[in-house]
Amino acid sequence: MLGCLPWPDLKDRTLQGLTDVCLACSPVGQTALLVRLDQAAQAKISDAEGAEVSADVLRQARVHPAAHGWVAAGYHAIAYLVSTHHVYERIRSQGSVSPWLASIPLWSRPPAADFSPHFEPRPQARDGRMFIVSNDEALPARHRVQLFDISAHSIGLPDIPVGGNREVGPAGVRVNVASAKDFLWAPAELSVWVSAGNWVFLCDAIRLERIALPVRVKDGAILADVSRNGRYVALISIDMDIDTGSLLTFYDRTVGRGSLRASRLAFVPSQLSVADDGMLFVGGEQHGYRMNADTCTLATYAYRQTSFGLFRLSADGGFLIRPRLAEEALGMEGDIVLEGRRGSGCIVLPRVSHSRSYLDPWPGGIAFSVLNLLVAVAYQDGRLQVFDLQQTEGRGARVLVETDLPMADKQLLPRLCFEGLDRLHVLFRQCLDDHVYLARTTLYLGGEASC
């Protein structure tokens, strides 16, 4: 039966359907079918992760012990789908996490009455590294820009002068939410910087490159983002000529200086995201906005919960992450929606229960696993939920894992990133022994399986 499966049937199956076919096969015999099956698996993985995921990339990926036979036979794409199945099923069946590893304090300072450190960790989840930026002037300059690997050894970024320059993150001024994803390949980790003279440049934290742009902001940028493909750059600065407004500057690096344009916004935003097609997503406290950069036209999204301005793209650009809109069904405070940008509809991530009622129930960090099978959300009140994006039931995606982060009576400012399917790294603010730490801990989902 399996040997008679036509190529279109393999190619057009869902990820789960194709995985089911792989599990029904053996890595020996039926060579013609296995070659076609491996090609279909490679195509399905590339659709989810990008064309950069070659067979060579998959040869280096961690696999579950149950997939070693496929690796030995040379079918690496099948091996990876089989691996994800075994880890995924273990997480789904156990619904628990292993004990937290001890938190690693990365740096600390004594608390003050007005203590409000502004850390902007940018997860690079493939090896657990995190790109950390802080604008806390009490910290030495060498601590404001660092790259921490999984062992918490810091690596300074050369050729990025810290003094007089500042990084402008995509996370907001008032709504400090970042999105991360674990890719099978290492995408460019670009960030936007503004010099003391308000000139804009990009930093590539992986290739250690600094790229100057012919862009200058008048009053200093408060928000910025660069598209994942590195082509489009957008910045928002306060417009001194408008009491409650701001100025959006947009630049297309492919077209060059001729694409430089600016638009006035009659509000001060809290989130900014730029898609690979140049579409802009701007979040405010009470409304979100989608802007076509070519026509400079705004489409308004009115939130049902008006006190929170989460409105940004996921790290791979596949989802718009937002609260429920005014016309949608009412849910719990803290519910968020993943709106697919590639025709995949909407998925609700329901807030199942609250942790500490005196703290903010809204998310502070969001991370997607490889293949977007899982998404983890850490909330400002210390709750962490891991959702299954392949199964929806009732109000939204099923919650596979739920736990609490260790914390005191302050907001966490959490940042998350997956490593494979089974490991979740979390950066957060922690109050211990009258000091405030930027700490990191690792969570194992469903035990310590591989992948």
Tab-separated table of C-alpha atoms in Angstrom:
chain	number	residue	atom	x	y	z
A	1	MET	CA	0.000	0.000	0.000
A	2	LEU	CA	2.721	2.476	1.011
A	3	GLY	CA	4.775	1.637	-2.046
A	4	CYS	CA	1.880	2.721	-4.256
A	5	LEU	CA	1.533	6.195	-2.754
A	6	PRO	CA	1.863	8.750	-5.603
A	7	TRP	CA	4.168	11.751	-5.262
A	8	PRO	CA	1.314	14.327	-5.170
A	9	ASP	CA	-0.226	12.450	-2.243
A	10	LEU	CA	3.043	12.666	-0.299
A	11	LYS	CA	3.762	16.265	-1.267
A	12	ASP	CA	0.298	17.584	-0.389
A	13	ARG	CA	-0.066	15.902	2.977
A	14	THR	CA	0.027	17.946	6.186
A	15	LEU	CA	3.120	17.810	8.365
A	16	GLN	CA	1.361	15.380	10.712
A	17	GLY	CA	0.059	13.295	7.794
A	18	LEU	CA	3.515	13.009	6.262
A	19	THR	CA	4.995	12.095	9.655
A	20	ASP	CA	2.406	9.314	9.986
A	21	VAL	CA	3.574	7.862	6.649
A	22	CYS	CA	7.205	8.007	7.825
A	23	LEU	CA	6.324	6.168	11.037
A	24	ALA	CA	4.594	3.428	9.034
A	25	CYS	CA	7.782	2.751	7.043
A	26	SER	CA	11.034	0.995	7.826
A	27	PRO	CA	14.457	2.486	6.964
A	28	VAL	CA	15.269	-0.655	4.966
A	29	GLY	CA	13.721	-1.776	1.680
A	30	GLN	CA	11.344	0.077	-0.647
A	31	THR	CA	14.183	2.368	-1.727
A	32	ALA	CA	12.182	4.231	-4.369
A	33	LEU	CA	9.422	5.096	-1.885
A	34	LEU	CA	11.913	6.139	0.830
A	35	VAL	CA	13.746	8.473	-1.550
A	36	ARG	CA	10.471	10.161	-2.492
A	37	LEU	CA	9.371	10.228	1.126
A	38	ASP	CA	12.639	11.836	2.207
A	39	GLN	CA	12.267	14.445	-0.555
A	40	ALA	CA	8.708	15.200	0.566
A	41	ALA	CA	9.862	15.490	4.185
A	42	GLN	CA	12.655	17.853	3.101
A	43	ALA	CA	10.149	20.007	1.194
A	44	LYS	CA	7.740	20.116	4.143
A	45	ILE	CA	10.508	21.109	6.556
A	46	SER	CA	11.746	23.787	4.141
A	47	ASP	CA	8.219	25.190	3.842
A	48	ALA	CA	8.105	25.636	7.617
A	49	GLU	CA	11.697	26.720	8.218
A	50	GLY	CA	12.876	28.326	4.991
A	51	ALA	CA	14.704	27.201	1.869
A	52	GLU	CA	18.020	27.533	3.737
A	53	VAL	CA	17.344	24.212	5.493
A	54	SER	CA	19.347	21.888	3.286
A	55	ALA	CA	20.156	18.216	3.721
A	56	ASP	CA	23.517	19.287	5.183
A	57	VAL	CA	21.723	21.313	7.858
A	58	LEU	CA	19.548	18.345	8.773
A	59	ARG	CA	22.612	16.093	9.057
A	60	GLN	CA	23.774	18.293	11.954
A	61	ALA	CA	20.423	18.396	13.762
A	62	ARG	CA	19.899	16.567	17.052
A	63	VAL	CA	17.651	13.530	16.659
A	64	HIS	CA	15.768	11.246	19.000
A	65	PRO	CA	17.337	7.798	19.620
A	66	ALA	CA	14.330	6.207	17.874
A	67	ALA	CA	15.411	7.914	14.634
A	68	HIS	CA	19.008	6.680	14.572
A	69	GLY	CA	18.156	3.951	12.057
A	70	TRP	CA	16.955	6.570	9.584
A	71	VAL	CA	20.155	8.570	10.073
A	72	ALA	CA	22.279	5.471	9.424
A	73	ALA	CA	20.310	4.837	6.222
A	74	GLY	CA	20.941	8.423	5.066
A	75	TYR	CA	17.328	9.669	5.214
A	76	HIS	CA	17.910	12.754	7.346
A	77	ALA	CA	14.648	14.564	6.639
A	78	ILE	CA	12.624	11.480	7.608
A	79	ALA	CA	14.812	11.111	10.706
A	80	TYR	CA	13.967	14.650	11.756
A	81	LEU	CA	10.208	14.188	11.339
A	82	VAL	CA	10.356	10.911	13.272
A	83	SER	CA	12.361	12.660	16.003
A	84	THR	CA	9.879	15.494	16.354
A	85	HIS	CA	7.059	12.952	16.626
A	86	HIS	CA	8.668	11.089	19.540
A	87	VAL	CA	9.584	14.226	21.494
A	88	TYR	CA	6.243	15.848	20.730
A	89	GLU	CA	4.279	12.801	21.893
A	90	ARG	CA	6.295	12.567	25.095
A	91	ILE	CA	5.561	16.193	25.932
A	92	ARG	CA	1.873	15.706	25.120
A	93	SER	CA	1.574	12.561	27.230
A	94	GLN	CA	3.448	13.838	30.286
A	95	GLY	CA	2.175	17.414	30.408
A	96	SER	CA	4.896	18.288	32.888
A	97	VAL	CA	8.397	19.651	33.150
A	98	SER	CA	11.526	18.415	34.844
A	99	PRO	CA	12.805	20.429	37.817
A	100	TRP	CA	14.208	23.831	36.961
A	101	LEU	CA	17.941	24.083	36.710
A	102	ALA	CA	19.523	26.564	39.081
A	103	SER	CA	19.216	30.133	37.871
A	104	ILE	CA	22.420	31.718	36.623
A	105	PRO	CA	22.734	35.360	37.714
A	106	LEU	CA	24.206	37.235	34.776
A	107	TRP	CA	24.580	40.539	36.590
A	108	SER	CA	23.009	42.329	39.539
A	109	ARG	CA	22.694	45.610	41.390
A	110	PRO	CA	21.108	46.713	44.699
A	111	PRO	CA	17.444	47.628	44.311
A	112	ALA	CA	16.277	51.229	44.544
A	113	ALA	CA	12.860	52.767	45.081
A	114	ASP	CA	12.602	53.656	41.407
A	115	PHE	CA	14.431	50.617	40.069
A	116	SER	CA	13.301	49.865	36.530
A	117	PRO	CA	16.089	48.236	34.492
A	118	HIS	CA	15.408	48.007	30.783
A	119	PHE	CA	16.918	44.792	29.476
A	120	GLU	CA	16.414	43.840	25.844
A	121	PRO	CA	17.511	40.202	25.505
A	122	ARG	CA	17.363	39.016	21.899
A	123	PRO	CA	17.275	35.210	21.904
A	124	GLN	CA	19.284	33.290	19.331
A	125	ALA	CA	17.760	29.975	20.234
A	126	ARG	CA	19.694	27.576	18.022
A	127	ASP	CA	22.413	27.160	20.652
A	128	GLY	CA	20.762	28.892	23.577
A	129	ARG	CA	22.707	32.128	23.205
A	130	MET	CA	21.138	35.440	24.070
A	131	PHE	CA	22.093	38.887	22.820
A	132	ILE	CA	21.678	41.240	25.805
A	133	VAL	CA	21.365	45.003	25.718
A	134	SER	CA	20.669	47.259	28.688
A	135	ASN	CA	20.306	51.026	28.898
A	136	ASP	CA	20.843	50.995	32.664
A	137	GLU	CA	23.535	53.657	33.110
A	138	ALA	CA	24.528	52.173	36.471
A	139	LEU	CA	26.029	49.200	34.649
A	140	PRO	CA	29.547	49.318	33.197
A	141	ALA	CA	29.580	49.877	29.444
A	142	ARG	CA	30.943	46.373	28.854
A	143	HIS	CA	27.749	44.959	30.424
A	144	ARG	CA	25.380	46.836	28.168
A	145	VAL	CA	26.125	44.837	25.023
A	146	GLN	CA	26.950	41.178	25.522
A	147	LEU	CA	26.365	37.787	23.980
A	148	PHE	CA	25.823	35.010	26.528
A	149	ASP	CA	26.256	31.425	25.490
A	150	ILE	CA	24.559	28.472	27.149
A	151	SER	CA	27.246	28.357	29.865
A	152	ALA	CA	26.713	32.036	30.695
A	153	HIS	CA	30.166	33.049	29.447
A	154	SER	CA	29.916	36.533	28.018
A	155	ILE	CA	31.441	37.495	24.682
A	156	GLY	CA	31.779	41.185	23.908
A	157	LEU	CA	30.687	42.278	20.449
A	158	PRO	CA	33.680	43.819	18.656
A	159	ASP	CA	33.359	46.775	16.306
A	160	ILE	CA	30.168	47.967	18.021
A	161	PRO	CA	31.134	51.054	20.037
A	162	VAL	CA	28.839	51.268	23.042
A	163	GLY	CA	29.613	54.759	24.257
A	164	GLY	CA	27.365	57.327	22.591
A	165	ASN	CA	25.349	54.705	20.686
A	166	ARG	CA	22.194	52.889	21.640
A	167	GLU	CA	20.323	49.884	20.325
A	168	VAL	CA	16.673	50.463	19.446
A	169	GLY	CA	14.720	47.256	19.934
A	170	PRO	CA	11.491	46.076	18.334
A	171	ALA	CA	9.987	45.605	21.790
A	172	GLY	CA	7.978	48.578	22.990
A	173	VAL	CA	8.549	51.333	25.480
A	174	ARG	CA	5.463	50.500	27.528
A	175	VAL	CA	4.695	47.004	26.238
A	176	ASN	CA	7.960	45.145	26.441
A	177	VAL	CA	7.180	41.905	24.550
A	178	ALA	CA	9.705	40.071	22.371
A	179	SER	CA	9.195	37.158	19.978
A	180	ALA	CA	11.735	34.397	19.309
A	181	LYS	CA	11.883	31.194	17.286
A	182	ASP	CA	14.200	28.224	17.114
A	183	PHE	CA	15.265	27.854	13.487
A	184	LEU	CA	17.050	24.800	12.104
A	185	TRP	CA	19.447	27.228	10.415
A	186	ALA	CA	21.053	30.345	11.843
A	187	PRO	CA	19.286	33.425	10.429
A	188	ALA	CA	20.915	36.824	10.513
A	189	GLU	CA	20.440	38.425	13.929
A	190	LEU	CA	20.128	42.058	12.885
A	191	SER	CA	19.442	44.900	15.281
A	192	VAL	CA	19.019	48.622	14.727
A	193	TRP	CA	21.364	51.136	16.367
A	194	VAL	CA	21.339	54.924	16.533
A	195	SER	CA	24.569	56.877	16.980
A	196	ALA	CA	25.074	59.924	19.180
A	197	GLY	CA	24.492	62.039	16.063
A	198	ASN	CA	21.197	60.180	15.360
A	199	TRP	CA	22.584	58.311	12.335
A	200	VAL	CA	21.198	54.779	11.942
A	201	PHE	CA	23.183	51.582	11.397
A	202	LEU	CA	22.575	47.848	11.618
A	203	CYS	CA	24.493	45.311	13.688
A	204	ASP	CA	24.699	41.656	12.663
A	205	ALA	CA	25.404	39.824	15.925
A	206	ILE	CA	26.190	36.534	14.175
A	207	ARG	CA	28.543	37.761	11.440
A	208	LEU	CA	29.828	40.623	13.626
A	209	GLU	CA	29.185	43.193	10.915
A	210	ARG	CA	28.252	46.851	11.209
A	211	ILE	CA	26.221	48.300	8.308
A	212	ALA	CA	25.812	52.076	7.984
A	213	LEU	CA	22.543	53.420	6.539
A	214	PRO	CA	21.888	56.833	4.910
A	215	VAL	CA	19.167	57.432	7.500
A	216	ARG	CA	19.106	60.056	10.227
A	217	VAL	CA	16.321	60.547	12.760
A	218	LYS	CA	15.608	64.064	13.951
A	219	ASP	CA	14.575	63.606	17.571
A	220	GLY	CA	15.960	60.174	18.436
A	221	ALA	CA	14.273	56.832	17.813
A	222	ILE	CA	12.173	55.108	20.460
A	223	LEU	CA	11.290	52.018	18.398
A	224	ALA	CA	12.885	50.268	15.445
A	225	ASP	CA	12.790	47.008	13.561
A	226	VAL	CA	14.399	45.398	10.527
A	227	SER	CA	12.704	42.739	8.400
A	228	ARG	CA	13.989	39.188	8.780
A	229	ASN	CA	15.463	39.251	5.265
A	230	GLY	CA	17.338	42.460	6.160
A	231	ARG	CA	15.799	44.496	3.350
A	232	TYR	CA	13.422	46.879	5.171
A	233	VAL	CA	14.204	49.118	8.158
A	234	ALA	CA	11.671	51.207	10.083
A	235	LEU	CA	12.087	53.594	13.013
A	236	ILE	CA	9.617	55.594	15.090
A	237	SER	CA	10.671	58.755	16.889
A	238	ILE	CA	8.804	61.361	18.900
A	239	ASP	CA	7.639	64.234	16.683
A	240	MET	CA	8.219	67.420	18.653
A	241	ASP	CA	5.748	69.245	16.395
A	242	ILE	CA	2.848	67.017	17.485
A	243	ASP	CA	1.850	66.910	21.155
A	244	THR	CA	0.824	63.253	21.193
A	245	GLY	CA	2.265	62.050	17.904
A	246	SER	CA	5.320	60.385	16.456
A	247	LEU	CA	7.202	60.099	13.186
A	248	LEU	CA	7.687	56.831	11.289
A	249	THR	CA	10.736	56.587	9.009
A	250	PHE	CA	10.930	53.748	6.468
A	251	TYR	CA	13.887	52.648	4.316
A	252	ASP	CA	14.242	49.952	1.639
A	253	ARG	CA	17.909	48.903	1.462
A	254	THR	CA	17.442	47.315	-1.979
A	255	VAL	CA	16.091	50.493	-3.596
A	256	GLY	CA	18.453	52.759	-1.667
A	257	ARG	CA	18.118	56.391	-0.642
A	258	GLY	CA	15.269	56.973	-3.096
A	259	SER	CA	12.983	54.815	-0.922
A	260	LEU	CA	13.491	56.897	2.233
A	261	ARG	CA	10.141	58.278	3.404
A	262	ALA	CA	8.484	59.455	6.610
A	263	SER	CA	4.877	59.466	7.854
A	264	ARG	CA	3.349	61.223	10.852
A	265	LEU	CA	1.372	59.109	13.321
A	266	ALA	CA	-1.144	60.766	15.640
A	267	PHE	CA	-0.188	58.523	18.571
A	268	VAL	CA	2.859	57.198	20.423
A	269	PRO	CA	3.216	53.458	19.631
A	270	SER	CA	4.410	50.597	21.796
A	271	GLN	CA	5.316	47.936	19.186
A	272	LEU	CA	6.804	47.979	15.689
A	273	SER	CA	7.362	45.081	13.279
A	274	VAL	CA	8.444	44.978	9.630
A	275	ALA	CA	7.588	42.009	7.400
A	276	ASP	CA	9.730	40.626	4.583
A	277	ASP	CA	7.243	42.091	2.079
A	278	GLY	CA	7.627	45.587	3.580
A	279	MET	CA	4.315	45.592	5.439
A	280	LEU	CA	4.495	47.505	8.746
A	281	PHE	CA	2.666	46.564	11.953
A	282	VAL	CA	2.425	49.269	14.612
A	283	GLY	CA	0.932	48.639	18.048
A	284	GLY	CA	-0.585	51.318	20.268
A	285	GLU	CA	-2.236	51.101	23.673
A	286	GLN	CA	-5.790	50.968	22.334
A	287	HIS	CA	-5.397	50.132	18.645
A	288	GLY	CA	-3.078	48.298	16.308
A	289	TYR	CA	-2.273	49.509	12.804
A	290	ARG	CA	-1.214	47.789	9.614
A	291	MET	CA	0.543	50.022	7.111
A	292	ASN	CA	1.318	49.406	3.463
A	293	ALA	CA	4.684	51.128	3.089
A	294	ASP	CA	4.146	51.731	-0.640
A	295	THR	CA	0.904	53.664	-0.202
A	296	CYS	CA	1.434	54.818	3.418
A	297	THR	CA	-2.174	53.850	4.229
A	298	LEU	CA	-3.162	52.670	7.720
A	299	ALA	CA	-5.724	49.963	8.547
A	300	THR	CA	-6.908	50.057	12.166
A	301	TYR	CA	-7.313	47.075	14.494
A	302	ALA	CA	-9.359	47.940	17.618
A	303	TYR	CA	-8.516	45.703	20.600
A	304	ARG	CA	-11.204	44.352	22.870
A	305	GLN	CA	-8.840	44.774	25.837
A	306	THR	CA	-7.798	48.411	25.509
A	307	SER	CA	-5.059	48.549	28.145
A	308	PHE	CA	-2.504	46.476	26.260
A	309	GLY	CA	-0.769	47.146	22.962
A	310	LEU	CA	0.781	43.816	21.952
A	311	PHE	CA	0.693	43.922	18.150
A	312	ARG	CA	3.767	42.455	16.468
A	313	LEU	CA	5.011	39.818	14.067
A	314	SER	CA	6.382	36.493	15.199
A	315	ALA	CA	10.110	36.035	14.712
A	316	ASP	CA	9.659	34.213	11.390
A	317	GLY	CA	6.982	36.594	10.123
A	318	GLY	CA	4.379	33.824	9.884
A	319	PHE	CA	1.989	35.190	12.531
A	320	LEU	CA	0.696	38.541	13.690
A	321	ILE	CA	0.568	38.327	17.517
A	322	ARG	CA	-2.191	40.482	19.002
A	323	PRO	CA	-4.979	40.684	21.631
A	324	ARG	CA	-8.545	39.847	20.698
A	325	LEU	CA	-10.139	42.473	18.485
A	326	ALA	CA	-13.355	44.375	19.244
A	327	GLU	CA	-15.484	42.182	16.979
A	328	GLU	CA	-14.153	38.867	18.344
A	329	ALA	CA	-15.579	36.764	21.169
A	330	LEU	CA	-14.687	37.834	24.688
A	331	GLY	CA	-12.009	35.775	26.443
A	332	MET	CA	-9.972	35.952	29.638
A	333	GLU	CA	-7.671	38.861	30.311
A	334	GLY	CA	-4.313	37.780	28.956
A	335	ASP	CA	-5.629	35.836	25.942
A	336	ILE	CA	-3.663	36.461	22.755
A	337	VAL	CA	-4.308	35.562	19.122
A	338	LEU	CA	-1.948	34.282	16.424
A	339	GLU	CA	-3.229	35.581	13.106
A	340	GLY	CA	-1.679	33.576	10.262
A	341	ARG	CA	-0.204	35.661	7.447
A	342	ARG	CA	0.009	32.725	5.031
A	343	GLY	CA	-3.633	31.707	4.917
A	344	SER	CA	-3.565	29.584	8.091
A	345	GLY	CA	-6.376	31.413	9.935
A	346	CYS	CA	-6.307	32.461	13.597
A	347	ILE	CA	-5.282	30.474	16.681
A	348	VAL	CA	-6.219	31.671	20.174
A	349	LEU	CA	-3.659	31.160	22.968
A	350	PRO	CA	-5.970	31.204	26.010
A	351	ARG	CA	-4.810	32.324	29.417
A	352	VAL	CA	-5.918	29.258	31.376
A	353	SER	CA	-5.224	30.483	34.924
A	354	HIS	CA	-3.547	33.362	36.702
A	355	SER	CA	-0.605	33.166	39.086
A	356	ARG	CA	-0.178	36.357	41.133
A	357	SER	CA	-3.261	38.558	40.957
A	358	TYR	CA	-1.365	41.724	41.935
A	359	LEU	CA	0.843	41.566	38.812
A	360	ASP	CA	0.178	42.060	35.098
A	361	PRO	CA	-1.483	39.007	33.459
A	362	TRP	CA	-0.252	39.936	29.982
A	363	PRO	CA	2.643	38.148	28.222
A	364	GLY	CA	6.184	39.390	28.522
A	365	GLY	CA	7.855	36.895	26.184
A	366	ILE	CA	6.797	34.533	23.390
A	367	ALA	CA	8.835	31.779	21.715
A	368	PHE	CA	8.094	29.294	18.919
A	369	SER	CA	9.738	25.890	18.536
A	370	VAL	CA	11.130	24.435	15.323
A	371	LEU	CA	8.416	23.846	12.705
A	372	ASN	CA	6.121	26.046	14.851
A	373	LEU	CA	4.792	22.937	16.587
A	374	LEU	CA	4.878	24.537	20.041
A	375	VAL	CA	4.680	28.085	21.350
A	376	ALA	CA	5.641	29.150	24.883
A	377	VAL	CA	4.322	32.278	26.569
A	378	ALA	CA	5.729	33.739	29.805
A	379	TYR	CA	3.453	36.228	31.534
A	380	GLN	CA	4.473	39.152	33.701
A	381	ASP	CA	2.861	37.570	36.784
A	382	GLY	CA	5.238	34.602	36.595
A	383	ARG	CA	3.039	32.043	34.819
A	384	LEU	CA	4.439	30.107	31.854
A	385	GLN	CA	2.263	28.144	29.402
A	386	VAL	CA	3.371	25.952	26.494
A	387	PHE	CA	0.752	25.483	23.744
A	388	ASP	CA	0.284	22.789	21.114
A	389	LEU	CA	-0.290	24.582	17.797
A	390	GLN	CA	-1.311	21.344	16.083
A	391	GLN	CA	-4.333	20.785	18.315
A	392	THR	CA	-7.073	23.283	19.080
A	393	GLU	CA	-9.931	22.543	21.399
A	394	GLY	CA	-12.767	24.758	22.577
A	395	ARG	CA	-11.426	28.279	23.073
A	396	GLY	CA	-8.089	27.774	21.394
A	397	ALA	CA	-4.779	25.932	21.364
A	398	ARG	CA	-4.330	23.181	23.910
A	399	VAL	CA	-2.054	23.950	26.900
A	400	LEU	CA	0.523	21.154	27.189
A	401	VAL	CA	2.639	22.499	30.050
A	402	GLU	CA	1.901	25.049	32.761
A	403	THR	CA	4.260	26.163	35.513
A	404	ASP	CA	5.429	29.194	37.502
A	405	LEU	CA	8.735	31.000	37.206
A	406	PRO	CA	10.634	31.734	40.439
A	407	MET	CA	10.253	35.397	41.266
A	408	ALA	CA	9.534	37.997	43.928
A	409	ASP	CA	7.075	40.889	43.813
A	410	LYS	CA	8.378	42.584	40.648
A	411	GLN	CA	7.615	42.234	36.955
A	412	LEU	CA	9.700	39.514	35.314
A	413	LEU	CA	10.538	41.123	31.947
A	414	PRO	CA	10.827	37.508	30.670
A	415	ARG	CA	12.475	36.458	27.405
A	416	LEU	CA	12.252	32.921	26.041
A	417	CYS	CA	13.748	30.785	23.312
A	418	PHE	CA	13.426	27.116	22.406
A	419	GLU	CA	16.289	24.796	21.617
A	420	GLY	CA	14.736	22.016	19.582
A	421	LEU	CA	11.363	20.918	20.924
A	422	ASP	CA	12.297	19.803	24.410
A	423	ARG	CA	14.397	22.637	25.858
A	424	LEU	CA	13.201	26.104	26.750
A	425	HIS	CA	15.620	28.822	27.896
A	426	VAL	CA	14.196	31.712	29.911
A	427	LEU	CA	15.779	35.032	30.841
A	428	PHE	CA	14.008	37.020	33.535
A	429	ARG	CA	14.465	39.566	36.295
A	430	GLN	CA	14.806	37.925	39.700
A	431	CYS	CA	14.884	39.494	43.188
A	432	LEU	CA	17.082	37.604	45.677
A	433	ASP	CA	18.939	38.632	48.833
A	434	ASP	CA	18.120	42.330	48.417
A	435	HIS	CA	19.591	42.327	44.904
A	436	VAL	CA	17.968	42.299	41.504
A	437	TYR	CA	19.473	39.800	39.060
A	438	LEU	CA	19.108	39.203	35.374
A	439	ALA	CA	18.855	35.422	35.635
A	440	ARG	CA	18.561	32.551	33.199
A	441	THR	CA	17.169	29.075	33.659
A	442	THR	CA	16.447	26.084	31.400
A	443	LEU	CA	13.277	24.022	31.372
A	444	TYR	CA	13.079	20.460	30.001
A	445	LEU	CA	9.692	19.560	28.532
A	446	GLY	CA	8.530	15.966	28.950
A	447	GLY	CA	11.865	14.810	30.361
A	448	GLU	CA	15.303	15.038	28.778
A	449	ALA	CA	14.593	13.550	25.352
A	450	SER	CA	16.563	14.758	22.351
A	451	CYS	CA	15.549	16.920	19.388
